Coordinates of C-alpha atoms and ligand atoms in Angstrom, one line a residue:
M553 CA -18.0 9.5 -23.9
D554 CA -14.3 9.7 -24.6
T555 CA -13.2 7.3 -21.9
E556 CA -14.7 5.4 -19.0
V557 CA -12.1 6.6 -16.5
L558 CA -9.8 9.6 -16.7
I559 CA -6.8 9.0 -14.4
V560 CA -5.0 12.2 -13.5
G561 CA -1.4 11.5 -12.4
G562 CA 1.1 9.0 -13.7
G563 CA 2.8 8.4 -10.3
P564 CA 2.6 5.0 -8.6
T565 CA -1.1 5.3 -7.6
G566 CA -2.3 6.3 -11.1
L567 CA -0.1 3.6 -12.7
M568 CA -1.5 0.9 -10.4
L569 CA -5.1 2.0 -11.1
A570 CA -4.5 2.1 -14.9
N571 CA -3.1 -1.5 -14.8
Q572 CA -5.9 -2.8 -12.6
L573 CA -8.5 -1.3 -14.9
G574 CA -6.7 -2.4 -18.0
R575 CA -6.6 -6.0 -17.0
R576 CA -10.3 -5.9 -16.3
G577 CA -10.9 -4.6 -19.8
V578 CA -11.8 -1.0 -18.8
R579 CA -10.8 1.8 -21.2
A580 CA -8.9 4.4 -19.2
V581 CA -6.9 7.5 -20.2
I582 CA -4.0 8.3 -18.0
I583 CA -2.3 11.8 -18.1
D584 CA 0.5 13.5 -16.3
R585 CA 1.6 17.1 -16.5
H586 CA 5.3 16.1 -16.3
S587 CA 7.2 15.4 -19.5
G588 CA 8.2 11.9 -18.4
P589 CA 8.6 9.5 -15.5
A590 CA 10.1 10.8 -12.3
Q591 CA 13.8 10.3 -11.9
Q592 CA 13.9 10.6 -8.1
T593 CA 13.6 7.5 -6.0
R594 CA 11.5 9.0 -3.1
A595 CA 9.7 5.9 -1.6
M596 CA 12.0 3.0 -1.0
A597 CA 10.0 0.4 0.9
V598 CA 7.6 -2.0 -0.9
H599 CA 5.7 -3.9 1.7
A600 CA 4.3 -7.5 1.7
R601 CA 0.7 -6.6 0.8
T602 CA 1.9 -4.5 -2.2
L603 CA 4.0 -7.5 -3.3
E604 CA 1.0 -9.7 -3.1
I605 CA -0.9 -7.3 -5.4
Y606 CA 2.2 -7.1 -7.7
S607 CA 2.2 -10.9 -7.8
K608 CA -1.4 -10.9 -9.1
L609 CA -0.6 -8.3 -11.6
G610 CA 2.4 -10.3 -12.9
I611 CA 5.1 -7.9 -11.9
A612 CA 6.3 -9.3 -8.6
E613 CA 9.2 -11.2 -10.1
R614 CA 10.6 -8.2 -11.9
A615 CA 10.3 -6.2 -8.7
L616 CA 12.1 -8.9 -6.7
E617 CA 14.8 -9.1 -9.4
L618 CA 15.5 -5.3 -9.2
G619 CA 15.1 -4.8 -5.4
R620 CA 16.9 -5.9 -2.3
R621 CA 15.1 -7.8 0.5
G622 CA 15.3 -6.2 3.9
N623 CA 14.8 -9.1 6.2
A624 CA 15.0 -7.2 9.5
A625 CA 15.2 -3.8 11.0
N626 CA 18.0 -3.0 13.5
M627 CA 17.7 -0.4 16.2
W628 CA 20.7 1.6 17.2
V629 CA 20.7 3.9 20.2
E630 CA 23.3 6.6 20.5
G631 CA 25.6 4.6 18.2
K632 CA 25.2 1.2 20.0
W633 CA 23.2 -1.7 18.5
A634 CA 20.1 -2.3 20.7
A635 CA 17.6 -4.5 19.0
R636 CA 16.7 -6.4 15.8
I637 CA 13.1 -6.8 14.5
P638 CA 13.3 -10.0 12.4
L639 CA 10.6 -9.2 9.7
G640 CA 11.4 -12.3 7.6
E641 CA 11.1 -14.7 10.4
I642 CA 7.9 -13.2 11.8
G643 CA 6.2 -12.8 8.4
K644 CA 6.9 -16.2 6.9
S645 CA 3.6 -17.7 8.0
V646 CA 1.7 -14.5 7.1
S647 CA 2.7 -13.7 3.5
P648 CA 4.6 -15.2 0.6
F649 CA 6.7 -12.0 0.8
P650 CA 7.9 -11.9 4.4
F651 CA 10.3 -8.9 4.1
V652 CA 10.4 -5.3 3.0
L653 CA 11.5 -5.0 -0.5
I654 CA 13.9 -2.1 -0.9
L655 CA 13.0 -0.8 -4.4
G656 CA 13.0 2.8 -5.4
Q657 CA 9.8 4.5 -6.4
D658 CA 11.3 5.2 -9.9
D659 CA 11.8 1.5 -10.4
N660 CA 8.2 0.7 -9.2
E661 CA 6.9 3.3 -11.6
R662 CA 9.0 2.0 -14.5
I663 CA 7.8 -1.6 -14.0
M664 CA 4.1 -0.5 -13.7
G665 CA 4.5 1.9 -16.7
E666 CA 6.0 -0.8 -18.9
H667 CA 3.2 -3.2 -17.8
L668 CA 0.6 -0.8 -19.2
R669 CA 1.6 -1.9 -22.7
N670 CA -0.2 -5.2 -22.0
W671 CA -3.5 -3.4 -22.0
R672 CA -2.4 -1.1 -24.9
M673 CA -2.2 1.9 -22.6
A674 CA 0.5 4.5 -22.0
V675 CA 0.7 7.6 -19.9
Q676 CA 0.0 10.8 -21.9
W677 CA 2.9 13.0 -20.6
S678 CA 2.9 16.8 -20.6
T679 CA -0.9 16.8 -20.3
E680 CA -2.3 18.7 -17.4
L681 CA -5.8 18.8 -15.9
T682 CA -6.9 22.4 -15.6
G683 CA -10.7 22.2 -15.3
L684 CA -13.5 19.9 -14.3
S685 CA -17.3 20.1 -14.5
Q686 CA -19.6 17.4 -13.4
E687 CA -22.8 16.7 -15.2
P688 CA -25.3 13.9 -14.7
G689 CA -23.7 10.8 -16.1
Q690 CA -20.3 12.3 -16.9
V691 CA -17.5 14.6 -16.1
T692 CA -16.0 17.1 -18.6
A693 CA -12.3 17.6 -18.0
T694 CA -10.2 20.4 -19.6
L695 CA -6.7 19.3 -20.4
K696 CA -3.7 21.5 -21.3
Q697 CA -1.9 19.6 -24.1
P698 CA 1.9 19.3 -24.8
D699 CA 1.6 22.1 -27.4
G700 CA -0.1 24.5 -25.0
S701 CA -3.6 24.1 -26.5
T702 CA -6.5 22.9 -24.5
R703 CA -9.0 20.2 -25.2
R704 CA -12.1 18.9 -23.4
I705 CA -12.8 15.2 -22.8
Q706 CA -15.8 13.4 -21.4
A707 CA -15.2 10.7 -18.9
A708 CA -17.7 8.6 -16.9
Y709 CA -15.4 8.9 -13.8
V710 CA -12.2 10.8 -12.9
A711 CA -9.6 9.4 -10.6
G712 CA -7.5 12.0 -8.9
C713 CA -4.1 10.3 -8.5
D714 CA -2.4 13.7 -8.8
G715 CA -0.4 13.9 -5.6
G716 CA -0.3 16.2 -2.6
H717 CA -1.2 19.3 -4.6
S718 CA -4.1 17.5 -6.4
A719 CA -5.9 19.6 -9.0
V720 CA -8.8 17.1 -8.8
R721 CA -9.2 17.7 -5.1
E722 CA -9.0 21.5 -5.5
L723 CA -11.4 21.6 -8.5
C724 CA -13.9 19.5 -6.5
G725 CA -13.6 21.9 -3.6
I726 CA -12.6 19.1 -1.2
T727 CA -10.6 20.5 1.8
F728 CA -7.4 18.9 2.9
P729 CA -7.2 19.6 6.6
G730 CA -3.9 19.1 8.5
A731 CA -0.6 20.9 8.9
P732 CA 3.0 20.9 7.9
Y733 CA 5.5 19.5 10.4
E734 CA 8.0 22.1 11.5
Q735 CA 10.9 19.8 10.8
V736 CA 12.6 19.6 7.5
F737 CA 13.6 16.1 6.2
F738 CA 16.6 15.3 4.1
V739 CA 17.2 12.3 1.9
A740 CA 20.6 11.2 0.5
D741 CA 21.6 8.4 -1.7
T742 CA 25.1 7.5 -0.5
E743 CA 28.0 5.1 -0.8
A744 CA 29.0 4.4 2.8
T745 CA 30.7 1.8 4.9
G746 CA 30.2 1.5 8.7
P747 CA 28.6 -0.5 11.4
M748 CA 25.2 -0.8 9.6
V749 CA 24.0 -4.4 9.3
P750 CA 24.2 -5.1 5.5
D751 CA 21.0 -5.9 3.6
E752 CA 18.8 -4.8 6.6
L753 CA 17.2 -1.6 7.7
N754 CA 19.1 0.4 10.2
V755 CA 17.3 2.8 12.5
Y756 CA 19.6 5.2 14.5
L757 CA 18.0 7.0 17.4
W758 CA 19.8 9.9 19.0
R759 CA 18.9 12.3 21.8
D760 CA 18.2 14.9 19.0
G761 CA 16.4 12.8 16.5
F762 CA 16.9 9.8 14.2
H763 CA 18.5 8.6 10.9
L764 CA 17.3 5.7 8.8
F765 CA 19.7 3.7 6.6
F766 CA 18.0 1.7 3.8
P767 CA 20.2 -0.7 1.9
M768 CA 20.0 0.1 -1.8
R769 CA 21.0 -1.9 -4.9
G770 CA 24.8 -2.0 -5.4
K771 CA 27.8 -2.4 -3.1
D772 CA 27.7 -0.2 0.0
R773 CA 24.8 1.9 -1.3
W774 CA 22.6 3.4 1.4
R775 CA 19.7 5.7 1.3
V776 CA 19.9 7.9 4.4
I777 CA 16.9 9.8 5.7
G778 CA 16.8 12.1 8.7
I779 CA 15.9 15.6 9.9
L780 CA 17.9 18.7 9.2
P781 CA 19.6 20.1 12.3
K782 CA 17.8 23.3 13.4
A783 CA 20.8 25.4 12.4
L784 CA 20.5 24.4 8.8
R785 CA 16.7 24.8 8.5
G786 CA 15.4 27.7 6.4
R787 CA 18.3 27.4 3.9
D788 CA 17.7 25.9 0.5
D789 CA 21.4 25.4 -0.4
V790 CA 22.3 22.8 2.2
R791 CA 24.7 20.2 1.0
F792 CA 25.1 16.7 2.4
E793 CA 28.7 17.4 3.3
E794 CA 27.4 19.8 5.9
L795 CA 25.4 17.0 7.6
S796 CA 27.7 14.0 7.3
P797 CA 30.1 15.1 10.1
G798 CA 27.1 15.2 12.5
I799 CA 25.9 11.8 11.4
R800 CA 29.4 10.3 11.8
Q801 CA 29.8 11.9 15.2
E802 CA 26.6 10.1 16.4
A803 CA 27.3 6.8 14.6
G804 CA 30.9 6.5 15.4
A805 CA 34.1 7.1 13.4
D806 CA 33.7 3.7 11.6
L807 CA 31.0 5.3 9.4
V808 CA 32.6 6.7 6.2
F809 CA 30.6 8.4 3.5
K810 CA 32.5 7.9 0.2
E811 CA 30.0 9.5 -2.1
C812 CA 26.6 11.2 -2.2
S813 CA 24.9 10.8 -5.6
W814 CA 21.6 12.6 -4.7
F815 CA 20.6 14.9 -1.9
S816 CA 17.3 16.7 -1.3
T817 CA 15.4 18.3 1.5
Y818 CA 11.7 18.5 1.8
R819 CA 8.9 19.4 4.2
I820 CA 6.2 17.0 5.1
H821 CA 2.6 17.6 5.8
H822 CA 0.1 15.4 7.6
R823 CA -3.3 15.8 6.0
A824 CA -6.3 13.8 5.0
A825 CA -8.9 14.9 2.5
E826 CA -12.3 15.6 4.3
K827 CA -13.8 13.1 1.8
F828 CA -12.4 10.8 -0.9
R829 CA -15.2 11.4 -3.4
D830 CA -17.3 14.1 -5.0
R831 CA -19.9 12.4 -7.1
R832 CA -18.0 11.0 -10.1
C833 CA -14.5 12.1 -9.0
F834 CA -12.4 10.1 -6.6
L835 CA -9.2 10.9 -4.7
L836 CA -6.5 8.3 -4.2
G837 CA -2.9 8.2 -2.9
D838 CA -1.2 11.4 -1.9
A839 CA -4.1 13.4 -3.3
A840 CA -6.2 11.9 -0.5
H841 CA -3.6 11.7 2.3
V842 CA -0.1 12.7 3.1
H843 CA 1.8 11.9 6.2
S844 CA 5.3 11.4 7.7
P845 CA 7.5 8.8 6.0
M846 CA 7.8 6.8 9.2
G847 CA 7.3 3.2 8.3
G848 CA 7.5 3.9 4.5
Q849 CA 3.7 3.6 4.1
G850 CA 2.8 6.4 1.7
M851 CA 3.3 4.8 -1.7
N852 CA 2.1 1.5 -0.5
T853 CA -1.2 3.0 0.8
G854 CA -1.8 4.8 -2.5
L855 CA -1.3 1.5 -4.4
Q856 CA -3.8 -0.1 -2.2
D857 CA -6.3 2.7 -2.6
A858 CA -6.0 2.0 -6.3
Y859 CA -6.5 -1.8 -5.8
N860 CA -9.5 -1.2 -3.7
L861 CA -11.2 1.2 -6.2
A862 CA -10.3 -0.6 -9.4
W863 CA -12.4 -3.7 -9.0
K864 CA -15.4 -1.7 -8.0
L865 CA -15.1 0.8 -10.8
A866 CA -14.6 -2.0 -13.3
L867 CA -17.8 -3.7 -12.2
V868 CA -19.7 -0.5 -12.3
V869 CA -18.5 0.8 -15.7
K870 CA -19.1 -2.5 -17.2
G871 CA -22.7 -2.4 -15.9
R872 CA -22.1 -5.5 -13.7
A873 CA -22.8 -3.7 -10.4
G874 CA -24.8 -0.8 -9.3
A875 CA -23.1 2.6 -8.7
G876 CA -23.8 2.2 -5.0
L877 CA -20.8 -0.2 -4.8
L878 CA -18.5 2.8 -5.3
D879 CA -19.7 4.3 -1.9
S880 CA -17.6 1.6 -0.2
Y881 CA -14.4 3.1 -1.5
E882 CA -14.4 6.0 0.8
A883 CA -16.1 4.0 3.6
E884 CA -13.2 1.6 3.5
R885 CA -10.1 3.7 2.6
L886 CA -10.8 6.9 4.6
P887 CA -10.5 5.2 8.0
V888 CA -7.3 3.5 6.8
A889 CA -5.8 6.9 5.9
R890 CA -7.0 8.5 9.2
R891 CA -5.5 5.6 11.2
L892 CA -2.3 5.8 9.3
L893 CA -2.0 9.5 9.9
S894 CA -2.5 9.1 13.6
T895 CA 0.0 6.2 14.0
T896 CA 2.7 7.7 11.8
D897 CA 2.1 11.0 13.6
R898 CA 2.6 9.5 17.0
A899 CA 5.7 7.6 15.8
F900 CA 7.1 10.7 14.2
V901 CA 6.5 12.8 17.3
A902 CA 8.2 10.1 19.5
V903 CA 11.4 10.2 17.4
V904 CA 11.7 13.9 16.8
S905 CA 10.2 15.6 19.9
E906 CA 12.7 17.9 21.6
S907 CA 11.3 17.6 25.1
W908 CA 13.7 16.0 27.7
L909 CA 11.1 13.3 28.4
A910 CA 10.9 12.3 24.7
K911 CA 14.7 12.3 24.5
L912 CA 14.9 10.1 27.5
F913 CA 12.2 7.8 26.0
R914 CA 14.1 7.6 22.7
T915 CA 17.5 6.8 24.0
R916 CA 16.8 4.9 27.2
I917 CA 13.4 3.2 26.8
L918 CA 12.2 2.8 23.2
A919 CA 14.8 0.3 22.1
K920 CA 14.5 -1.7 25.3
I921 CA 10.7 -2.0 24.9
L922 CA 11.1 -3.1 21.3
A923 CA 13.9 -5.6 22.1
F924 CA 11.7 -7.1 24.9
A925 CA 8.5 -7.1 22.8
M926 CA 10.3 -8.9 20.0
T927 CA 10.9 -11.9 22.2
F928 CA 7.1 -12.5 22.2
E929 CA 5.1 -13.9 19.3
R930 CA 2.1 -11.6 19.5
P931 CA 3.8 -8.2 19.3
K932 CA 6.1 -9.6 16.6
R933 CA 3.2 -10.6 14.5
L934 CA 1.4 -7.4 15.2
A935 CA 4.5 -5.4 14.1
F936 CA 4.8 -7.3 10.9
R937 CA 1.0 -7.1 10.1
T938 CA 1.0 -3.4 10.7
L939 CA 4.1 -2.5 8.8
S940 CA 3.4 -4.9 5.9
Q941 CA -0.2 -3.7 5.6
T942 CA -1.4 -7.3 5.6
G943 CA -3.4 -6.6 8.8
I944 CA -5.6 -3.9 7.2
A945 CA -9.3 -4.8 7.6
Y946 CA -12.3 -2.7 6.7
R947 CA -14.2 -3.1 10.0
D948 CA -17.1 -0.7 9.3
S949 CA -17.4 -1.5 5.6
P950 CA -20.9 -1.7 4.2
L951 CA -19.6 -4.7 2.2
S952 CA -18.9 -6.9 5.2
K953 CA -21.3 -9.5 6.6
M954 CA -20.8 -12.3 9.1
L955 CA -23.2 -15.1 9.5
P956 CA -23.2 -16.6 13.0
G957 CA -21.3 -19.6 14.2
L958 CA -17.6 -19.1 13.2
P959 CA -15.2 -19.7 16.0
D960 CA -13.4 -16.8 17.7
G961 CA -10.2 -16.0 15.9
A962 CA -11.3 -17.3 12.6
P963 CA -11.0 -14.9 9.7
R964 CA -13.8 -12.3 9.8
A965 CA -15.6 -10.4 7.1
V966 CA -13.4 -7.6 5.7
D967 CA -10.1 -9.2 6.8
R968 CA -7.7 -10.0 4.1
F969 CA -8.2 -13.8 3.8
P970 CA -5.0 -15.4 5.3
W971 CA -2.3 -16.9 3.1
L972 CA -2.7 -20.7 3.3
Q973 CA -1.0 -23.7 1.8
L974 CA -3.6 -26.3 1.1
K975 CA -4.3 -29.4 -0.9
L976 CA -6.9 -28.1 -3.4
R977 CA -7.6 -31.6 -4.8
E978 CA -8.0 -34.9 -3.0
N979 CA -4.6 -36.6 -2.9
G980 CA -3.2 -33.6 -4.8
P981 CA -0.1 -31.6 -3.9
V982 CA -0.1 -28.8 -1.3
E983 CA -0.6 -25.6 -3.2
D984 CA -0.4 -21.9 -2.5
L985 CA -4.0 -20.7 -2.2
Y986 CA -3.1 -17.2 -3.2
Q987 CA -1.8 -18.5 -6.6
K988 CA -5.2 -20.0 -7.2
L989 CA -7.4 -17.0 -6.3
D990 CA -8.5 -15.0 -9.3
D991 CA -8.5 -11.4 -8.4
T992 CA -10.5 -10.3 -11.4
R993 CA -13.4 -12.2 -9.9
F994 CA -15.0 -13.2 -6.6
N995 CA -13.7 -16.3 -5.0
L996 CA -15.8 -18.7 -2.9
I997 CA -13.8 -20.9 -0.5
V998 CA -15.8 -23.9 0.7
I999 CA -14.5 -25.9 3.6
G1000 CA -15.7 -29.2 5.0
Q1001 CA -18.8 -29.4 2.8
P1002 CA -19.7 -29.8 -0.9
A1003 CA -19.7 -27.0 -3.4
P1004 CA -23.0 -25.2 -4.0
A1005 CA -24.8 -26.3 -7.2
T1006 CA -23.6 -24.7 -10.4
G1007 CA -25.5 -21.5 -11.0
A1008 CA -26.8 -21.3 -7.5
I1009 CA -25.0 -18.0 -6.8
A1010 CA -26.0 -15.0 -8.8
L1011 CA -22.5 -14.1 -10.0
G1012 CA -22.3 -16.0 -13.3
D1013 CA -18.7 -16.0 -14.7
L1014 CA -17.6 -13.6 -12.0
L1015 CA -17.2 -16.4 -9.5
R1016 CA -14.5 -19.0 -8.9
T1017 CA -15.2 -21.7 -6.4
H1018 CA -12.5 -23.5 -4.5
V1019 CA -13.6 -26.5 -2.5
I1020 CA -11.0 -27.5 0.1
P1021 CA -11.1 -31.3 0.5
G1022 CA -10.9 -33.0 3.9
D1023 CA -7.3 -34.0 4.6
P1024 CA -5.1 -34.0 7.8
A1025 CA -2.6 -31.6 6.2
N1026 CA -5.5 -29.2 5.3
D1027 CA -6.9 -29.5 8.8
R1028 CA -3.6 -28.5 10.3
E1029 CA -3.2 -25.5 8.0
L1030 CA -6.8 -24.4 8.6
A1031 CA -6.4 -24.8 12.4
R1032 CA -3.5 -22.4 12.1
A1033 CA -6.0 -19.9 10.7
R1034 CA -8.4 -20.9 13.5
I1035 CA -10.9 -22.4 11.0
S1036 CA -12.4 -25.6 12.3
G1037 CA -15.5 -27.4 11.0
P1038 CA -17.5 -26.4 8.0
A1039 CA -17.0 -22.9 6.8
F1040 CA -17.4 -20.8 3.7
Y1041 CA -15.8 -17.5 2.7
L1042 CA -16.9 -15.3 -0.2
L1043 CA -13.9 -13.2 -1.1
R1044 CA -14.1 -10.0 -3.0
P1045 CA -11.8 -9.6 -5.9
D1046 CA -9.2 -7.8 -3.7
G1047 CA -8.9 -10.8 -1.4
H1048 CA -10.8 -9.4 1.5
V1049 CA -13.6 -11.5 3.0
G1050 CA -17.0 -10.2 2.0
L1051 CA -19.3 -12.7 3.6
A1052 CA -18.4 -15.5 5.9
G1053 CA -20.3 -18.3 7.6
T1054 CA -20.3 -22.0 8.6
R1055 CA -22.9 -24.0 6.6
F1056 CA -23.2 -22.7 3.0
E1057 CA -26.5 -20.8 2.6
T1058 CA -27.4 -20.0 -1.0
D1059 CA -30.1 -17.6 0.0
A1060 CA -27.8 -15.7 2.4
V1061 CA -25.1 -15.4 -0.2
N1062 CA -27.5 -14.1 -2.9
A1063 CA -29.1 -11.7 -0.4
Y1064 CA -25.6 -10.4 0.4
L1065 CA -24.8 -9.9 -3.3
A1066 CA -28.2 -8.2 -3.8
D1067 CA -27.3 -5.8 -1.1
M1068 CA -23.9 -5.1 -2.4
V1069 CA -24.7 -4.8 -6.1
T1070 CA -28.2 -3.6 -7.1
P1071 CA -30.9 -6.2 -7.7
S1072 CA -30.8 -5.4 -11.4
A1073 CA -27.1 -5.9 -11.4
V1074 CA -27.5 -9.3 -9.7
H1075 CA -29.9 -10.2 -12.5
D1076 CA -27.3 -9.0 -15.1
L1077 CA -24.7 -11.0 -13.4
A1078 CA -26.9 -14.1 -13.3
V1079 CA -27.5 -13.9 -17.0
A1080 CA -24.0 -12.8 -18.0
Ligands
LIG2135 C1 11.7 11.6 0.3 C2 10.5 10.7 0.4 C3 10.6 9.4 0.8 C4 9.5 8.6 0.8 N1 9.6 7.3 1.2 C5 8.5 6.5 1.2 C6 8.7 5.1 1.4 O1 9.8 4.6 1.8 N2 7.6 4.3 1.3 C7 6.4 4.8 0.9 O2 5.4 4.0 0.8 N3 6.2 6.1 0.6 C8 7.3 7.0 0.7 N4 7.1 8.3 0.4 C9 5.8 8.8 -0.1 C10 5.6 8.5 -1.6 O3 6.7 9.1 -2.3 C11 4.3 9.0 -2.0 O4 3.3 8.6 -1.1 C12 3.9 8.6 -3.4 O5 4.7 9.3 -4.4 C13 2.5 8.9 -3.7 O6 2.2 8.5 -5.0 P1 1.0 9.2 -5.9 O7 1.0 8.5 -7.2 O8 -0.2 9.2 -5.1 O9 1.5 10.7 -6.0 P2 2.7 11.3 -6.8 O10 3.9 10.3 -6.8 O11 2.9 12.6 -6.2 O12 2.2 11.4 -8.3 C14 1.3 12.4 -8.7 C15 1.5 12.6 -10.2 O13 0.4 13.5 -10.6 C16 0.9 14.4 -11.5 N5 0.0 15.6 -11.5 C17 -0.1 16.5 -10.5 N6 -1.1 17.4 -10.9 C18 -1.5 17.1 -12.1 C19 -2.4 17.7 -13.0 N7 -3.1 18.8 -12.7 N8 -2.6 17.1 -14.3 C20 -1.9 16.0 -14.6 N9 -1.0 15.4 -13.8 C21 -0.8 16.0 -12.6 C22 2.3 14.7 -11.1 O14 3.1 15.2 -12.1 C23 2.8 13.3 -10.5 O15 3.5 12.6 -11.5 C24 8.2 9.1 0.4 C25 8.1 10.5 0.0 C26 9.2 11.3 0.0 C27 9.1 12.7 -0.5

């Protein structure tokens, strides 16, 4: 076998997967058919859940240094300011990163690409996957090399992180149902002054569509995204100068574009692969799902596909879990992609539809509903949790199990365990629980009861136990998460709750692990 995992595609998804495998000691080869990293910024929004993952990977600081924090989104209707969604304020009890980080995809790729050196890995550029054949126990991949010659390599698994036109998907014969949107998007990196609220997202709704202004690094730098007016569709030589008068007309004469450093138009599809796996080949990121850029979810979703698959693949290729664990990747991520497709589709249709009713809704009703909703705690939190992807839960996952007795509202199996500030030692300081979780292992959180005896749980060195001592400050913080009385949470490496209950039950925990990883693997783990 030449490699445990062949990662096809050195975009954000492939880079995240390579990093997550590398830090877990898995040999992976990562290839990309391009001659070097992408120069275009494309995705701009890095959401809270991604930053939490970056933090565990050790690259959050660098991302924060390079990016700009968008603390709120402002809604403008027909040129008039209408509402502000205060992301920072809403999210501050939900995540250590209560904002949208505006950081170009190229910067994200550079940070993750440089980080690969820590695991002695690097993208093999100008190397294209052209063929795949699956045999029992391995996949043979045919690669076209920089000098035009071909070579074959054997991998235990192949990860298709190769974008919307995925060769892995096509070679596996997996269909990609969906359709293109009839609208054509444009994207422009500009220097502009005007009524936009600095350092915040600005969403402009018109009768005929919308424009988004994202603050970029540097003075008066704005990324503008919108839809080409009908009259300009079908041409591939459109210049930003042909659009800017229309945007100014809508936003008011105060808006001045001084420069446009990059302009591009593109068509968007909304599609999800019929399945995310064919035997030893997996699909992740845009290879598995593409959708409208409403909400800036695409890149973030791909990164989280990679985070979901990485810990499972690592355990399986190291022989520490049975291959059945890999089935949960599709079971968990396909519903996320389908939901995303339907929500972004609905949002997209609402902001681009040309029916008179939709125009009325956009300009007279939408901003009012949003402004009103943002005066209430619940919709505010829901908005933050949805946008930031911290609210993703794997409801129908085969890896989730709830024991009876936990109060309503307490974290459930498959939720991302909430971000809490707790005293982790008696009379110790209040600490950030997330900093203490080890995402290369399972984490057991034990509340209001003693830790289980050493060795009682069949996970060997794959387990970290955190006993939360009784303390009034802890009680208050736990009450915020609706946890009262004794409880335990067995977290998977990706921070989602696997098993939850009240009184710790060694047998139930071991039975859960035996279901999740094969009995022989549990034995391996126990003796590891
Ligand atoms: C204008 C625009 C704005 C966007 N804004 C946002 C945003 O704000 N937020 C957000 O989250 N998302 C956004 N997106 C979506 C985001 O860009 C994508 O979701 C993201 O690039 C997906 O990453 P990926 O790694 O899965 O695929 P890609 O970035 O497409 O990377 C795939 C890689 O695979 C390589 N490859 C392809 N075929 C082969 C082969 N046969 N062999 C070897 N290598 C191969 C390609 O060269 C490429 O480098 C935007 C997209 C666009 C176009």
